[in-house]
Coordinates of C-alpha atoms in Angstrom, one line a residue:
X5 CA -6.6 5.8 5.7
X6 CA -3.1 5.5 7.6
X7 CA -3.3 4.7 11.1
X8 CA -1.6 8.0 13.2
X9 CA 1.6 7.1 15.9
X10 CA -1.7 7.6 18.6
X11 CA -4.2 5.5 17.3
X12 CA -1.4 3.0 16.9
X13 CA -0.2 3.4 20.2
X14 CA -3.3 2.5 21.9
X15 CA -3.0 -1.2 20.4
X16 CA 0.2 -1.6 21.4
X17 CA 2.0 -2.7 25.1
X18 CA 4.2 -0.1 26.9
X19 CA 7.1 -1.8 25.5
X20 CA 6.1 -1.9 22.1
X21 CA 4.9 1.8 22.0
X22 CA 8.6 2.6 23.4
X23 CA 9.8 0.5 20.1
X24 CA 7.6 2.7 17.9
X25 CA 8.8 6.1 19.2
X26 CA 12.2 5.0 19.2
X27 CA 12.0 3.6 15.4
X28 CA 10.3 6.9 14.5
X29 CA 13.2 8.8 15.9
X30 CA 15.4 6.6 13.6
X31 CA 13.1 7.7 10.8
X32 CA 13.2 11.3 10.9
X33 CA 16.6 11.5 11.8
X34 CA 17.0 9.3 8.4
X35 CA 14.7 12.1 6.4
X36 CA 15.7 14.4 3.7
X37 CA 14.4 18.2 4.7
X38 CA 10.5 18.8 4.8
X39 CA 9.9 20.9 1.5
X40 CA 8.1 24.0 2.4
X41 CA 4.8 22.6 0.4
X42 CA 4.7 19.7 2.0
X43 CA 1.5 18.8 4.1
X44 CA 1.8 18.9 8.1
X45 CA 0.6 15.3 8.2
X46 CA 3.0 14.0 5.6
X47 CA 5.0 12.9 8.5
X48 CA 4.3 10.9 11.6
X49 CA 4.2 13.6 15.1
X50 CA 7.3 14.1 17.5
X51 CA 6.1 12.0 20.7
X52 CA 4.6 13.6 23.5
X53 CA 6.5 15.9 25.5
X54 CA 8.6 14.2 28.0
X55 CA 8.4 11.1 26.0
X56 CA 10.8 12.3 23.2
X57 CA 13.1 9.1 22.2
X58 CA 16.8 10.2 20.6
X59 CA 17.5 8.2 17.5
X60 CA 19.9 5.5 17.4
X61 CA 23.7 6.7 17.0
X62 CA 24.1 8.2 13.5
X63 CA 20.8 6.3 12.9
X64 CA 22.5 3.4 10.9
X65 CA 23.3 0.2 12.5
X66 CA 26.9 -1.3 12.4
X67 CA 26.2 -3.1 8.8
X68 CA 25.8 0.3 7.2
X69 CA 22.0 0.1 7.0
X70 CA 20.0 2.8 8.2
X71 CA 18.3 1.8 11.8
X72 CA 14.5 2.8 11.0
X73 CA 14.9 0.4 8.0
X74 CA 15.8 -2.5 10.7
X75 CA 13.0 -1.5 12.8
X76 CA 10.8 -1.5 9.4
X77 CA 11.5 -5.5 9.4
X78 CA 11.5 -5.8 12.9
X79 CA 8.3 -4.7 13.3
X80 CA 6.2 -8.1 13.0
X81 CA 8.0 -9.5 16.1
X82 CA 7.4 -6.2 18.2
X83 CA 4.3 -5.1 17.2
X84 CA 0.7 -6.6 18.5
X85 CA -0.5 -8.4 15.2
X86 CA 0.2 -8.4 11.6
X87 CA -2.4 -5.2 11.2
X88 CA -0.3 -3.2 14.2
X89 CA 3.1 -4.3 12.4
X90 CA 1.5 -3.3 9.1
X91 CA 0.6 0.2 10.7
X92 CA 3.8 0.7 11.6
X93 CA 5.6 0.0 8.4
X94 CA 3.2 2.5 6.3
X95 CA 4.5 5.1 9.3
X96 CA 7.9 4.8 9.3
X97 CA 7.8 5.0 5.4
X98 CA 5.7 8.0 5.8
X99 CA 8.0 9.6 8.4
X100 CA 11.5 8.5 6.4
X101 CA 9.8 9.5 3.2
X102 CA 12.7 7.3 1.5
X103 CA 13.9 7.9 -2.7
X104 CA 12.8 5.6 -5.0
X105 CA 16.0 3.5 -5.2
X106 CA 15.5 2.5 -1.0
X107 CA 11.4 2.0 -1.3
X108 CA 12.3 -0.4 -4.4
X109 CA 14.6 -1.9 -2.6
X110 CA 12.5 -2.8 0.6
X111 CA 9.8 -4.4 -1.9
X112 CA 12.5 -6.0 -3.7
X113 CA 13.7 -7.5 -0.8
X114 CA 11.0 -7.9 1.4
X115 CA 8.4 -10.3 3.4
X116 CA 4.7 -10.6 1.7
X117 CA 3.6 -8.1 5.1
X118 CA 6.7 -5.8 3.9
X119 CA 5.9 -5.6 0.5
X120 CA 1.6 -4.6 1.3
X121 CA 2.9 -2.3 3.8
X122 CA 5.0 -0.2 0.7
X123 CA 2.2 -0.6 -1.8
X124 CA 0.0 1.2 1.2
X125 CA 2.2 3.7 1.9
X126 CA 2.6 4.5 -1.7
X127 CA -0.1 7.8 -1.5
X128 CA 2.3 9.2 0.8
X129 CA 5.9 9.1 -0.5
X130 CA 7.6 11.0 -3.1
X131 CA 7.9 8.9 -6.4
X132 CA 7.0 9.6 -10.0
X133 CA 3.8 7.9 -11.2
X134 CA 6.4 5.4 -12.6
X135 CA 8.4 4.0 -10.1
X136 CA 5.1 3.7 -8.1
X137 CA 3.3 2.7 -10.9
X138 CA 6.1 -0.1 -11.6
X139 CA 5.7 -1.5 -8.0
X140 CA 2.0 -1.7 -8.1
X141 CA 1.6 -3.5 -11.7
X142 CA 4.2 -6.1 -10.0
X143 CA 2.3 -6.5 -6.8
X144 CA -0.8 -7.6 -10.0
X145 CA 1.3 -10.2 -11.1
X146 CA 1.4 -11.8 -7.7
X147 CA -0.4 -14.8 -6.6
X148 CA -0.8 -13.2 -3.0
X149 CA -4.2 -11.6 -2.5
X150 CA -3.2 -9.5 0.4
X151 CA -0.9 -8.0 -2.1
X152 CA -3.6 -7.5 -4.6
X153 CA -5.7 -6.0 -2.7
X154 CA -3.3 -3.7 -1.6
X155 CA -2.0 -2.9 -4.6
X156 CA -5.4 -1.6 -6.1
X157 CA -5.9 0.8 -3.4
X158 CA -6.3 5.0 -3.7
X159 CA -2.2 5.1 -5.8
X160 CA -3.4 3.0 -8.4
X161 CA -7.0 5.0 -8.4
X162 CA -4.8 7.8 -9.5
X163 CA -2.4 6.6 -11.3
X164 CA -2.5 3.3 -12.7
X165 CA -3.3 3.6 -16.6
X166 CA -6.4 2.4 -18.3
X167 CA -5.7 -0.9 -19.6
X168 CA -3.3 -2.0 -16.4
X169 CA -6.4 -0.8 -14.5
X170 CA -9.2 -2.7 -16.1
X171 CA -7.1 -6.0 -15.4
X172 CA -6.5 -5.6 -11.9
X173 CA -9.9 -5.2 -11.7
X174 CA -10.9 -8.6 -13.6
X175 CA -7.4 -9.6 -11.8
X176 CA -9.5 -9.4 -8.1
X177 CA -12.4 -10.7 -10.0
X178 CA -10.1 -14.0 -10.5
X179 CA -8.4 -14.4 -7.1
X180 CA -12.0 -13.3 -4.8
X181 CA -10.7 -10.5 -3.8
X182 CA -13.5 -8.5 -2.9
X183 CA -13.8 -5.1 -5.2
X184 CA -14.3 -3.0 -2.2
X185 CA -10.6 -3.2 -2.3
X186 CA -10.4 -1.6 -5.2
X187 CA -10.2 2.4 -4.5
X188 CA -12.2 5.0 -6.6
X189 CA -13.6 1.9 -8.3
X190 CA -17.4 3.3 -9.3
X191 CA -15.6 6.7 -10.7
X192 CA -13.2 4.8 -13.0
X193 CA -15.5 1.8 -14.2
X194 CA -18.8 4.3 -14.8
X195 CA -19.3 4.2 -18.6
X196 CA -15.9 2.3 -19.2
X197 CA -17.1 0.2 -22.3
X198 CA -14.0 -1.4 -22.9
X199 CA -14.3 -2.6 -19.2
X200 CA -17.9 -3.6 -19.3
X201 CA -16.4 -5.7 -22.9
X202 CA -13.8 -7.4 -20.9
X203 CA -16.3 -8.0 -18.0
X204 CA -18.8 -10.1 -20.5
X205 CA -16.4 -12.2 -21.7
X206 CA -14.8 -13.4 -18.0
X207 CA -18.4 -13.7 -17.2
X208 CA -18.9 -15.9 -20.1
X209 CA -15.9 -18.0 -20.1
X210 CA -16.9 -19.4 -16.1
X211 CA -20.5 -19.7 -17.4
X212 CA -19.0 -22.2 -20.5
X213 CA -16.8 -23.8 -18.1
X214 CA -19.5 -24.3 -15.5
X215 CA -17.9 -22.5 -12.8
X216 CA -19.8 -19.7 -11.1
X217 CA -19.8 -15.8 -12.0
X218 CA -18.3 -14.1 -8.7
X219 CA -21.2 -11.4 -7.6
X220 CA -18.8 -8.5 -7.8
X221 CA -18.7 -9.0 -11.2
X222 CA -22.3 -7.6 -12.0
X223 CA -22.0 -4.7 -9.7
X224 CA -19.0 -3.4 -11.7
X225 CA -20.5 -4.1 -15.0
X226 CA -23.7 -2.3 -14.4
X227 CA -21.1 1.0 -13.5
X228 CA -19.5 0.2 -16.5
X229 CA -22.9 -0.1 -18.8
X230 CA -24.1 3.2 -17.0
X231 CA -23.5 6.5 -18.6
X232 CA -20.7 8.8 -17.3
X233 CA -21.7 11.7 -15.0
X234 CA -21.2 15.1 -16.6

């Protein structure tokens, strides 16, 4: 679940907190119209009454790039903490609600701590399964767990076909990163044969090589030997 601007706030220094409303101004002074559909939480809060912060002028910096997308790099070296910087990030992208072409580009282009904090805010911005889809399968080609684990979270639940699916799963099972990251896992792996197949055959290819089974392993293969729920 996304950290809100207030829960944030409250891990953050006066100064810091200051940063955040001011980089939030940037962002929604950066976003397209809210669609009438659109859910009243898509998007971060104003700040409190008396608090409000006016965006940066025009909200692009002199190189041409919008501000909030400065402050989205800038916030490791503000912020309290990789986890308070990462909280950030997935809020500005939430409150910008950038097009594809811009969230590609910040993964493109970013840090490792960038890059998690686009695969997290994924749920929340506007992109077709496969421009969200295409970001996730490359985060699974990674050698960075953080960016694994992020990148099997509640987007790829929902969207992340079979077969890409069933190897991020054996993909966690090969870097130890704990399934728990691995959203709506006991829904999509119950009765899966194909999975519990490809489970049995990792398991026996450490056993012949003498190394040892990780334990997550059996708990996903007994959803995937167990029958499907009606």
């Amino acid at each position: 679940m996304s950290v809100t601007r207030e829960e944030l706030s409250t891990r953050l220094g006066s100064e810091a907190v200051a940063w955040l409303d001011a980089a939030l101004a940037d962002a929604r002074a950066a976003a397209p119209p809210a669609r009438a559909a659109e859910p009243p939480d898509a998007q971060a809060p104003e700040p409190p009454a008396g608090n409000a912060v006016p965006p940066a002028r025009d909200a692009t910096s002199r190189r041409g790039v919008p501000a909030w997308e400065l402050r989205f790099a800038a916030a490791g070296r503000v912020c309290a903490g990789p986890e308070a910087a990462e909280a950030a990030r997935v809020l500005l992208l939430r409150t910008a609600r950038p097009g594809a072409a811009t969230v590609a580009r910040l993964y493109d282009h970013g840090s490792g701590a960038e890059r998690r904090a686009v695969l997290l805010a994924l749920p929340h911005l506007s992109l077709t399964p496969d421009q969200g889809v295409a970001l996730v399968e490359d985060a699974l080609r990674a050698n960075d767990t953080r960016l694994v684990a992020a990148a099997v979270g509640p987007y790829a639940a929902a969207h992340l076909p079979a077969h890409a699916w069933r190897h991020a799963v054996l993909k966690c099972l090969f870097t130890q990163v704990p399934l728990a990251a691995v959203a709506g896992l006991a829904d999509r792996a119950r009765g899966d044969g194909e999975l519990a197949r490809m489970l049995t055959d990792f398991a026996a290819e450490r056993t012949a090589a003498a190394r040892p089974v990780p334990d997550d392993l059996h708990h996903v293969l007994a959803l995937a030997l167990a029958a499907k729920e009606v």
